[in-house]
Every structure is written in structure tokens, then in C-alpha cells.
PDB file of C-alpha atoms in Angstrom:
ATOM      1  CA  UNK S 409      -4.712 -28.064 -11.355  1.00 63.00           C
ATOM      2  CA  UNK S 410      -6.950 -25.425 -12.388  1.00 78.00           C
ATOM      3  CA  UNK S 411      -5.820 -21.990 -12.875  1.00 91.00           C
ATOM      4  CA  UNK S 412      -7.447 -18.565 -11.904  1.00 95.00           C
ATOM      5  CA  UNK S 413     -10.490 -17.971 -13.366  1.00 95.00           C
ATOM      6  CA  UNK S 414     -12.504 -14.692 -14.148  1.00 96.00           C
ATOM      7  CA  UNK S 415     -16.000 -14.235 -15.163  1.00 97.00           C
ATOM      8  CA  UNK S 416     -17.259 -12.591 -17.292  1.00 96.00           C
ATOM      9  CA  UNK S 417     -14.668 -12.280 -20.041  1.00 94.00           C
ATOM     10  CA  UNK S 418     -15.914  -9.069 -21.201  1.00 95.00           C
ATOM     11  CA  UNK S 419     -18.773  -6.739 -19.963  1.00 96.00           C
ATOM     12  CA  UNK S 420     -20.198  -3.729 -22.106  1.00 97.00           C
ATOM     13  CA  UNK S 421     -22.360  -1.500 -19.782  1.00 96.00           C
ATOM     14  CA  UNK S 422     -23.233   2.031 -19.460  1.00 96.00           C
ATOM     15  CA  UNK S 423     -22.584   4.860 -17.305  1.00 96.00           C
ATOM     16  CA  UNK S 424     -24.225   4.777 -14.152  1.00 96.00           C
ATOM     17  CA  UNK S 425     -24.912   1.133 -14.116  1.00 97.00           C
ATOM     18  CA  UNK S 426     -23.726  -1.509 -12.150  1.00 97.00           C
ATOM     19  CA  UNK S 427     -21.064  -4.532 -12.939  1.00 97.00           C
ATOM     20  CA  UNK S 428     -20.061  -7.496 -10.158  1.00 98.00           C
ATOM     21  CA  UNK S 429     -16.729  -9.502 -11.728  1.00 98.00           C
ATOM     22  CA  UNK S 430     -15.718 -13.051  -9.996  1.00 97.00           C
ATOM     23  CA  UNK S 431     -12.292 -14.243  -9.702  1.00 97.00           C
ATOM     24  CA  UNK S 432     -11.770 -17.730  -8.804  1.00 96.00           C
ATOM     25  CA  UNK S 433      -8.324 -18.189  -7.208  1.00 95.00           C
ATOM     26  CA  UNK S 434      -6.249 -21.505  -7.463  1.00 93.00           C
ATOM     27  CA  UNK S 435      -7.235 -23.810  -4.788  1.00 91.00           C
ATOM     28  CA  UNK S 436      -5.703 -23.730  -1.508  1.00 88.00           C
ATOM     29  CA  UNK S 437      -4.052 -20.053  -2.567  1.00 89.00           C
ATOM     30  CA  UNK S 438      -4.940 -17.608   0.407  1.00 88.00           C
ATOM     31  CA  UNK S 439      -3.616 -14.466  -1.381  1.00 90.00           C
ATOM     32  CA  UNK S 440      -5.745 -13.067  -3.904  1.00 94.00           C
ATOM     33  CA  UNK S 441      -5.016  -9.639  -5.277  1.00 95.00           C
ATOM     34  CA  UNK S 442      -7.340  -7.667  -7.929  1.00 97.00           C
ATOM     35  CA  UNK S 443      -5.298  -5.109 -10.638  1.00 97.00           C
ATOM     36  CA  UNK S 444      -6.409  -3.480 -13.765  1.00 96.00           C
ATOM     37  CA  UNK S 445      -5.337  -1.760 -16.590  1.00 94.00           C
ATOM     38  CA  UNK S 446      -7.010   1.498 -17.586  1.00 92.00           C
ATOM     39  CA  UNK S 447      -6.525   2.579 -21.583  1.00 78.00           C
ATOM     40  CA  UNK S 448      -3.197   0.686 -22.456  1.00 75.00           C
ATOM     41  CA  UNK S 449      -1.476   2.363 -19.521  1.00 86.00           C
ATOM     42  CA  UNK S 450       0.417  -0.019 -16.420  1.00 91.00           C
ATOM     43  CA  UNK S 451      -1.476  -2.516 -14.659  1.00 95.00           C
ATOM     44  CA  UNK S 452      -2.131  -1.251 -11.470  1.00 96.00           C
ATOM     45  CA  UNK S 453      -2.861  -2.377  -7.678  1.00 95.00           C
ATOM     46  CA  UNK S 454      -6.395  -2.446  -6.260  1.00 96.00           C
ATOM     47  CA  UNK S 455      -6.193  -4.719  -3.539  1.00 94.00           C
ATOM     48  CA  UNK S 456      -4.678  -7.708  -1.700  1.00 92.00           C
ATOM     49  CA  UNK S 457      -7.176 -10.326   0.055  1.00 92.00           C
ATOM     50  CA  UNK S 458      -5.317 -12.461   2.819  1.00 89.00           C
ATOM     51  CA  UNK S 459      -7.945 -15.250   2.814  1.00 90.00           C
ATOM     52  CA  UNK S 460     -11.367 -13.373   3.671  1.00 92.00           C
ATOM     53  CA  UNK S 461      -9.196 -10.439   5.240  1.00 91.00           C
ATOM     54  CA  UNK S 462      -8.705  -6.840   3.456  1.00 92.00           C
ATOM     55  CA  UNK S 463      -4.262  -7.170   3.927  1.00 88.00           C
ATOM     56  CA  UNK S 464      -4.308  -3.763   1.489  1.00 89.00           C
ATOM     57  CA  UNK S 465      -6.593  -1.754  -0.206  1.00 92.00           C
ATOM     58  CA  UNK S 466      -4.419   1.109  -1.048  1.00 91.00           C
ATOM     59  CA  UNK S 467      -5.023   0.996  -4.518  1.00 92.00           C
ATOM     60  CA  UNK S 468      -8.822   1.157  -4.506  1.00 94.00           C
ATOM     61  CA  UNK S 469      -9.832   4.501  -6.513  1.00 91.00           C
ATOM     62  CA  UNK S 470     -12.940   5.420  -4.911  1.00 90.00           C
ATOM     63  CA  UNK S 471     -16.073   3.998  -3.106  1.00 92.00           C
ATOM     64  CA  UNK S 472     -17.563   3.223  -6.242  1.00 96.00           C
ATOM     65  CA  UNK S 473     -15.138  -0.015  -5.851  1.00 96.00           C
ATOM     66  CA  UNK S 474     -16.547  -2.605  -3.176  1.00 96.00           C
ATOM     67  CA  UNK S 475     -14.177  -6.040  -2.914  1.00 97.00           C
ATOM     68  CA  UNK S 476     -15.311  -9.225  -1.021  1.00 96.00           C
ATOM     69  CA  UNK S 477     -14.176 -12.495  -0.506  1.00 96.00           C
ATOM     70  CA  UNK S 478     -16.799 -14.101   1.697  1.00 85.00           C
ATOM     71  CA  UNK S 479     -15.408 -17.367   2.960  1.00 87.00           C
ATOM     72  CA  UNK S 480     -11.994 -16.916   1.930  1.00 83.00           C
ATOM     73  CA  UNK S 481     -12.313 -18.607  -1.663  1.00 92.00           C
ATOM     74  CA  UNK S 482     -13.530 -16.416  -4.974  1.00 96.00           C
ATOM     75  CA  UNK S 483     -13.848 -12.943  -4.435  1.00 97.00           C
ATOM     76  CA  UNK S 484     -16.195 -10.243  -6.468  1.00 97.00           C
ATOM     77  CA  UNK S 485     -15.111  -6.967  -6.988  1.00 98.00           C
ATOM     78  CA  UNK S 486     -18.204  -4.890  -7.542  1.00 97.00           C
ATOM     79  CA  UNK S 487     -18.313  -1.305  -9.378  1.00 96.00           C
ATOM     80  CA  UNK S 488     -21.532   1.127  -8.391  1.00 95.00           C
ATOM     81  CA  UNK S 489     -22.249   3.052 -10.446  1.00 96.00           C
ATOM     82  CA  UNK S 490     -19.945   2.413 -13.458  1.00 96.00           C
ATOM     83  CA  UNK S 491     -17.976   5.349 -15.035  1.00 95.00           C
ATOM     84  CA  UNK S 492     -16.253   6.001 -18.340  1.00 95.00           C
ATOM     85  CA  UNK S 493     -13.060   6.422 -16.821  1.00 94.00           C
ATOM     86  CA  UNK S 494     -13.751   2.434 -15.405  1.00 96.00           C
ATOM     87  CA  UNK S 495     -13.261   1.053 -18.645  1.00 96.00           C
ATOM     88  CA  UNK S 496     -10.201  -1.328 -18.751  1.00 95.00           C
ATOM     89  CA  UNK S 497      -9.136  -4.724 -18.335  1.00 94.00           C
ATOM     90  CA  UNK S 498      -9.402  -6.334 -14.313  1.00 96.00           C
ATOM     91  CA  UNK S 499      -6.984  -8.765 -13.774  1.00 96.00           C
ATOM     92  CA  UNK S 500      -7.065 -10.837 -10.588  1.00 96.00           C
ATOM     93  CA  UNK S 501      -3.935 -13.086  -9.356  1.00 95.00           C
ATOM     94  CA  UNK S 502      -3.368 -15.553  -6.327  1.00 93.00           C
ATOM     95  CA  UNK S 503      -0.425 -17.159  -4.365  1.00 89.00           C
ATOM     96  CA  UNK S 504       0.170 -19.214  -1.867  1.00 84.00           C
ATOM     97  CA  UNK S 505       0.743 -17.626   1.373  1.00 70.00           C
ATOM     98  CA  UNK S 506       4.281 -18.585   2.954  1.00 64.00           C
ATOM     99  CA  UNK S 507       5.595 -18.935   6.546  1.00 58.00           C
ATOM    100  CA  UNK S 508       7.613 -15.379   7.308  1.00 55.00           C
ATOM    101  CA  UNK S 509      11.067 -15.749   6.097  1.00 47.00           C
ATOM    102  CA  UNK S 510      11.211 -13.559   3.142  1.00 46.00           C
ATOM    103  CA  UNK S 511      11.037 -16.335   0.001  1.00 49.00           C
ATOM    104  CA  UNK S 512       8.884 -14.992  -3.109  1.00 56.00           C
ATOM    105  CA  UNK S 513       5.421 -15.675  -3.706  1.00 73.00           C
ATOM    106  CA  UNK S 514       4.495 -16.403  -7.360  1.00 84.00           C
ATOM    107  CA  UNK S 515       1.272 -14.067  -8.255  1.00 90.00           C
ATOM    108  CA  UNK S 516      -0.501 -16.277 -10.592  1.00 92.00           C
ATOM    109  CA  UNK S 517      -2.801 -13.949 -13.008  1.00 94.00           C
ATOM    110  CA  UNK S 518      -6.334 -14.794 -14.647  1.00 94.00           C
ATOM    111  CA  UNK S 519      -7.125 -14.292 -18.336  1.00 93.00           C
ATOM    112  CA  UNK S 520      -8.807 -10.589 -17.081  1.00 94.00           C
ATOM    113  CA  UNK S 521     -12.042  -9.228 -17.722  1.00 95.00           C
ATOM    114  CA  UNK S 522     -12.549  -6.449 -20.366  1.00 94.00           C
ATOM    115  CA  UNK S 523     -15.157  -3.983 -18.753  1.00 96.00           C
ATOM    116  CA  UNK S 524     -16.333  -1.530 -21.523  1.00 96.00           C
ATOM    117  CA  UNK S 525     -18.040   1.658 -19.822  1.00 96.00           C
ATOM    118  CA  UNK S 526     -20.478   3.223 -22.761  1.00 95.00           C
TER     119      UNK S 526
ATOM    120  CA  UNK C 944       6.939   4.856  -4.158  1.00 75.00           C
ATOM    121  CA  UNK C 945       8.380   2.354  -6.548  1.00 85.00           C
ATOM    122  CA  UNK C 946       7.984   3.011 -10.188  1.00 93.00           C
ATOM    123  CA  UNK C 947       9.285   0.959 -13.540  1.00 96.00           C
ATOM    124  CA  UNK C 948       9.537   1.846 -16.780  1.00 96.00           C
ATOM    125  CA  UNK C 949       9.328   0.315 -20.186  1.00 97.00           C
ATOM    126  CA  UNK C 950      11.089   2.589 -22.657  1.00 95.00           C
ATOM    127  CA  UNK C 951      10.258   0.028 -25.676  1.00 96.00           C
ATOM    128  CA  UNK C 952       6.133   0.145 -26.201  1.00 95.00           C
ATOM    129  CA  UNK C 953       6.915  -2.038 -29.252  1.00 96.00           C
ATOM    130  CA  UNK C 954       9.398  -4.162 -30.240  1.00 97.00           C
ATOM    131  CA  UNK C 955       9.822  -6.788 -33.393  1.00 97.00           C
ATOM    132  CA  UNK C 956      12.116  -9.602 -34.064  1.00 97.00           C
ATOM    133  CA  UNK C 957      12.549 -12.252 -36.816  1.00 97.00           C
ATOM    134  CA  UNK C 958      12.511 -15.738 -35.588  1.00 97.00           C
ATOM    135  CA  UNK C 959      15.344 -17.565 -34.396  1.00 97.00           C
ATOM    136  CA  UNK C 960      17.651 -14.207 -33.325  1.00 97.00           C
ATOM    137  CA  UNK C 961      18.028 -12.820 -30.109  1.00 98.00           C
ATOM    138  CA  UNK C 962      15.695  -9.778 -28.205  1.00 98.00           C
ATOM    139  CA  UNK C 963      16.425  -7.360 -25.648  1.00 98.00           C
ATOM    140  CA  UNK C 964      13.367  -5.849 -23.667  1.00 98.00           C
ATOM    141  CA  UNK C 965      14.772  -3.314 -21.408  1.00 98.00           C
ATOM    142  CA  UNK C 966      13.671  -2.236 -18.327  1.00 98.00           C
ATOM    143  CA  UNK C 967      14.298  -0.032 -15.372  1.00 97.00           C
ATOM    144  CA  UNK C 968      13.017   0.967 -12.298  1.00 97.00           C
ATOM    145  CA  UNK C 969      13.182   3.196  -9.027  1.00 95.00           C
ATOM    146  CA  UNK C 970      13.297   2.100  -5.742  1.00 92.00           C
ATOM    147  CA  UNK C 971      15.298   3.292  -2.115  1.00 90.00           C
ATOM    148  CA  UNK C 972      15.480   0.009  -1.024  1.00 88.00           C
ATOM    149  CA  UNK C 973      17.899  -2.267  -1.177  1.00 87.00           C
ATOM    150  CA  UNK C 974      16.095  -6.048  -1.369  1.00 87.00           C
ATOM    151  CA  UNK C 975      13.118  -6.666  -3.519  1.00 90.00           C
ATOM    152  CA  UNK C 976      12.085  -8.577  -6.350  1.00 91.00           C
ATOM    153  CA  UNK C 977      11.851  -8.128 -10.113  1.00 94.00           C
ATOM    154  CA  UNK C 978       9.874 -10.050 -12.084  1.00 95.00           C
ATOM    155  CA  UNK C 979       8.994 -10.641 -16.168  1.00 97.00           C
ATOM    156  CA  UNK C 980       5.454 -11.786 -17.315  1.00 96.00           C
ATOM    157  CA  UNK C 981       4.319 -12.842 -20.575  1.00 96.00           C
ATOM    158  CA  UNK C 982       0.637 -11.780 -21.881  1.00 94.00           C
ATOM    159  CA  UNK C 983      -0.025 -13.899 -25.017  1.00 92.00           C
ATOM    160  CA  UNK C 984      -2.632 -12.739 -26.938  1.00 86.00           C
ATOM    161  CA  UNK C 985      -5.315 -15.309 -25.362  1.00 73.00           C
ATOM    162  CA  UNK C 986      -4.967 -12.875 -22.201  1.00 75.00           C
ATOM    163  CA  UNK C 987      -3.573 -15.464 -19.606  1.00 85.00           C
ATOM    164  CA  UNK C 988       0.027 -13.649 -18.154  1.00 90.00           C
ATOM    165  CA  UNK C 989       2.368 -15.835 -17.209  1.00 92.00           C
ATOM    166  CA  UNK C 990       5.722 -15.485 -15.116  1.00 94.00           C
ATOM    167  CA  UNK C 991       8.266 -16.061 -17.475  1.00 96.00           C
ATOM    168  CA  UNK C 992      11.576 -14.948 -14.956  1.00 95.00           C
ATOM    169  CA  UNK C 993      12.348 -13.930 -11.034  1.00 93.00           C
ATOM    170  CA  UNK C 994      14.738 -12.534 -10.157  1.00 94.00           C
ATOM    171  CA  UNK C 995      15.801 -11.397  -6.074  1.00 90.00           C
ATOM    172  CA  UNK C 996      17.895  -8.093  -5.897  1.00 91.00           C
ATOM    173  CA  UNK C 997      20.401 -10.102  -3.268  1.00 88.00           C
ATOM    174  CA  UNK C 998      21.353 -12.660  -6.097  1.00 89.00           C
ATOM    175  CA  UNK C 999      24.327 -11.156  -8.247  1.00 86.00           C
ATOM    176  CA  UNK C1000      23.620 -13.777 -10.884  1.00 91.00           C
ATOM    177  CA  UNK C1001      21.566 -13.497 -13.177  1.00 94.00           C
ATOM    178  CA  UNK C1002      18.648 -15.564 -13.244  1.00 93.00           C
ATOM    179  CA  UNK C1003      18.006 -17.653 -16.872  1.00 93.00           C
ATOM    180  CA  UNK C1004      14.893 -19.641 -17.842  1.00 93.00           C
ATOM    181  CA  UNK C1005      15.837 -21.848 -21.100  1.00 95.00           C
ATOM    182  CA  UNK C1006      16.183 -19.354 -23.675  1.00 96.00           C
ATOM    183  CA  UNK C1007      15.021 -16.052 -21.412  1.00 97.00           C
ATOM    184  CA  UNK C1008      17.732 -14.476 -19.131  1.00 97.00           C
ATOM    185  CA  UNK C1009      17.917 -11.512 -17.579  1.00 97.00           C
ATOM    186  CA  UNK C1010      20.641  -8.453 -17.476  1.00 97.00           C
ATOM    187  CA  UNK C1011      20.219  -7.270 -13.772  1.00 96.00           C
ATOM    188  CA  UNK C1012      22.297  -4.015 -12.749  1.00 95.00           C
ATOM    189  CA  UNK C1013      21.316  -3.320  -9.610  1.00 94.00           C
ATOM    190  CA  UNK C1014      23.267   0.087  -9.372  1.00 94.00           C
ATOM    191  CA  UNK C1015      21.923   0.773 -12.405  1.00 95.00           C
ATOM    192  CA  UNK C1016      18.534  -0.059 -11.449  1.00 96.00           C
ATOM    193  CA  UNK C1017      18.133  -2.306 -14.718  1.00 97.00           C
ATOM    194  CA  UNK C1018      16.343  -5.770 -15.717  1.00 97.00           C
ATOM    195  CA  UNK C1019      16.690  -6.137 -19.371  1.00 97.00           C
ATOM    196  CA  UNK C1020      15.007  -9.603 -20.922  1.00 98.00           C
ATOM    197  CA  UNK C1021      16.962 -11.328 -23.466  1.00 98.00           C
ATOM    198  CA  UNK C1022      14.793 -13.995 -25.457  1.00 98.00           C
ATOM    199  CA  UNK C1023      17.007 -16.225 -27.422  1.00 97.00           C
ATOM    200  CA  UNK C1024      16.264 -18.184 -30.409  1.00 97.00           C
ATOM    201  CA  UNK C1025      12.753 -16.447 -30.598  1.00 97.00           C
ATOM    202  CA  UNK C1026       9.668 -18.231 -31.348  1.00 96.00           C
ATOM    203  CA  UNK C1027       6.455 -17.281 -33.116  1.00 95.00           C
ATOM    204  CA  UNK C1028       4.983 -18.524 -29.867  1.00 93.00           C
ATOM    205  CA  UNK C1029       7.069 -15.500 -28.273  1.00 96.00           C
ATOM    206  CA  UNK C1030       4.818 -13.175 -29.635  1.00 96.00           C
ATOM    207  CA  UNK C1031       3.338 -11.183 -26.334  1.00 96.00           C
ATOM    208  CA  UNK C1032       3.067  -8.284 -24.535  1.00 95.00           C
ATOM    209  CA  UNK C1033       5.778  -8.343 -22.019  1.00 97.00           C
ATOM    210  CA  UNK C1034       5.680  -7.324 -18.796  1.00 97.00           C
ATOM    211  CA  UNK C1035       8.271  -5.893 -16.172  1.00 97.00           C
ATOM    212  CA  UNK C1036       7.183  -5.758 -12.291  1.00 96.00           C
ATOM    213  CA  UNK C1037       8.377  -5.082  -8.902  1.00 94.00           C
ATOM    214  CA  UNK C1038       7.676  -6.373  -5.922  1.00 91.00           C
ATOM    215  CA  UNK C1039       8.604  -5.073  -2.317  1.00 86.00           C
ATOM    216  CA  UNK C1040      11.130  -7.602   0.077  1.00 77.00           C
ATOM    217  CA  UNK C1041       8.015  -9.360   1.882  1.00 66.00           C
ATOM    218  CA  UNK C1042       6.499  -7.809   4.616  1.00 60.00           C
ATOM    219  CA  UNK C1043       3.376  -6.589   6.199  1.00 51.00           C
ATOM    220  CA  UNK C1044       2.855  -3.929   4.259  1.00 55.00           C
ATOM    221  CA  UNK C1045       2.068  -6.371   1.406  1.00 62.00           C
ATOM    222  CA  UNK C1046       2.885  -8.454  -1.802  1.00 78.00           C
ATOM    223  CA  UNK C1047       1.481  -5.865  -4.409  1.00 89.00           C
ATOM    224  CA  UNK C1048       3.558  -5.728  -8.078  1.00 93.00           C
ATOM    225  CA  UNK C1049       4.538  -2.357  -9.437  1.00 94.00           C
ATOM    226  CA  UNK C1050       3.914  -2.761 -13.558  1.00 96.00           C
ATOM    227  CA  UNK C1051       5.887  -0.811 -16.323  1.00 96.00           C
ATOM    228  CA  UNK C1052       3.494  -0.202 -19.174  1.00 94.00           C
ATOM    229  CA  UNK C1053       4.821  -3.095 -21.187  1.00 95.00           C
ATOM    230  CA  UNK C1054       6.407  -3.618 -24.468  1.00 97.00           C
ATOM    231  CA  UNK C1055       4.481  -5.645 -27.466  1.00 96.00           C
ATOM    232  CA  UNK C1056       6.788  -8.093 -29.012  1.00 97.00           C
ATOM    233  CA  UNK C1057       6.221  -8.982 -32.248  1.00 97.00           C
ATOM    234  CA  UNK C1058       7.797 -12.147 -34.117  1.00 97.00           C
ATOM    235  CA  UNK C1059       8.428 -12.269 -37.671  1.00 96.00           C
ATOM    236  CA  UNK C1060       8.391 -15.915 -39.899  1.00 94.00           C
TER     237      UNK C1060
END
């Protein structure tokens, strides 16, 4: 079974310019979530897909961040225009989605994509 | 708001003995999760332990077990019998008891493990 996959593995662009990253979620998984990690500090939340649905977007910084997941399978997460302060490493993870009853829902993570603002 | 925290940005140990990664966090509630992942250097994290805040014992993985205090609001990771292959960043997350206000993890800012031959 394939895992999550991101593309690209590493973007260098500058300031003001645009960047669209893919994440591929393992088949069948209706939870995708998108997190990154900004200069060596904790991976944080952006947002939590529940299939093509927005569940939680709480952690978006700004509207500079647009996330879609047409369809309910990969998702891009799309940064207009790109800042310094965007530089990090995007990670995006998937689960399974369980009937209500409490029982933990593995987040499996993608290798990341290293965005490099200039 | 839930944080966790990673006292340890760097740790080292010499193959074959035992590492503790400690870990602690802050929460009001009572039920949640706490999790360990593994970031090798090729990038890919992995889950290496669970653990639920109702279980008193503590949860083991072949040679990775936990410490969980739950009054002390700690989850230390004990890797026995390390491995080169143990080399990673490590790590330590939160999750919320399930419900609708969503599945997000809460990250400490990890701890670099470093194996020596």
C-alpha cells in the first residue's frame, strides 16, 4: 500500500511569488490534515480535510493560505504571494475516518516539502 | 490550549544502551492521547508509540516504552538496546479525546537523537 505522498520535495521561490504543494493521501483515508514547521520550531496545525469538507481550519495563518481537496482525494495547499516568514517544511498526514466511539486514529505523515522563501 | 514540551533539543547515545526522551505537556482535560513519532533523516515520520490517558499501563513497542504520569503530565520514551537505525528526530504529540472539534496533534519541538558506533 502506498504511503502519503508530497510533491514537490523542495521548492526555492521568492517573495511575492506563488507556490501550489500536492499531498496525496493513502487510499481510502478520508482525513487529511496539512502541518508545517517554520525555522526548527514545533510542527504546527493548518488544517483538517474530512473528505472534500474544511472539518478545521483554525490553524491557517492568513489568506495568503488557500487549501482544497476537490473530489475528496489529494489536496493542494496553495500560498499567494509567498513570504519570508513561509519558509519551512509542509507536512501533510491522513487517517482513516472511524465510526464515533472514541478509538484513535493513526495520522500517517508524508516525507514534507521544504519551501525556501528567497 | 494544549501545549508540550521537549526539554532535550539534542540527545546522544552509544549503541546498544538505553535512552530516555522526556516529555511533558499541559492539558485541563482528563482523556486524550499522546503519541511518539520518529523523523529519520529521509523525512518520512513515523508513529513509533500511542498511548490513551485512560490506560494506566504503559504502552511498549519492542524495545520503545513509554513512562506515562498522568498527574505529572509526563510521557518519557525509553529506547532500549539502541540502534544506529534509531538515529532521528523524535517527536512528542497530543491529540484531543475525539470529537467534533477535530483530530489535530499538538507537537513539542522535538529532540535529535543521535547514535554512536
Amino acid at each position: 500500500e502506498a504511503g502519503v505522498t508530497q510533491f514537490p520535495s523542495h521548492s526555492v521561490i521568492e517573495k511575492g511569488q506563488t507556490v501550489t504543494l500536492r499531498c496525496d493521501p493513502i487510499s481510502g483515508h478520508d482525513n487529511l490534515y496539512w502541518y508545517r514547521r517554520v525555522m526548527g520550531k514545533e510542527i504546527k496545525f493548518l488544517l483538517h480535510f474530512v473528505k472534500e469538507s474544511k472539518q478545521d481550519e483554525s490553524g491557517m495563518p492568513n489568506n495568503r493560505f488557500l487549501a482544497e481537496r476537490t473530489g475528496g482525494t489529494y489536496s493542494t495547499l496553495k500560498v499567494q504571494p509567498a513570504e519570508l516568514e513561509d519558509s519551512g517544511v509542509y507536512f501533510c498526514a491522513s487517517s482513516q475516518d472511524l465510526p464515533l466511539g472514541g478509538s484513535t486514529d493513526t495520522q500517517y505523515f508524508g516525507p514534507g516539502t521544504r519551501l525556501t522563501v528567497l | 490550549a494544549q501545549t508540550v514540551t521537549q526539554s532535550q533539543p539534542e540527545m546522544s547515545v552509544q549503541e546498544a544502551e538505553t535512552v530516555t526522551l522526556s516529555c511533558t505537556y499541559d492539558t485541563s482535560e482528563s482523556d486524550y492521547y499522546l503519541f511518539w513519532y520518529k523523523q529519520p533523516p529521509s523525512r518520512q515520520m513515523i508513529l513509533v508509540i500511542r498511548q490513551e490517558a485512560y490506560k494506566q499501563q504503559n504502552a511498549t513497542e519492542n524495545r520503545f516504552s513509554v513512562n506515562f504520569q498522568k498527574a505529572a503530565k509526563s510521557f518519557s520514551l525509553k529506547i532500549s538496546d539502541s540502534q544506529l537505525g534509531d538515529a532521528a528526530m523524535y517527536f512528542c504529540a497530543y491529540r484531543r479525546w475525539r470529537d467534533n472539534a477535530g483530530n489535530m496533534l499538538t507537537f513539542g519541538g522535538g529532540t535529535r537523537l543521535m547514535v554512536k558506533p
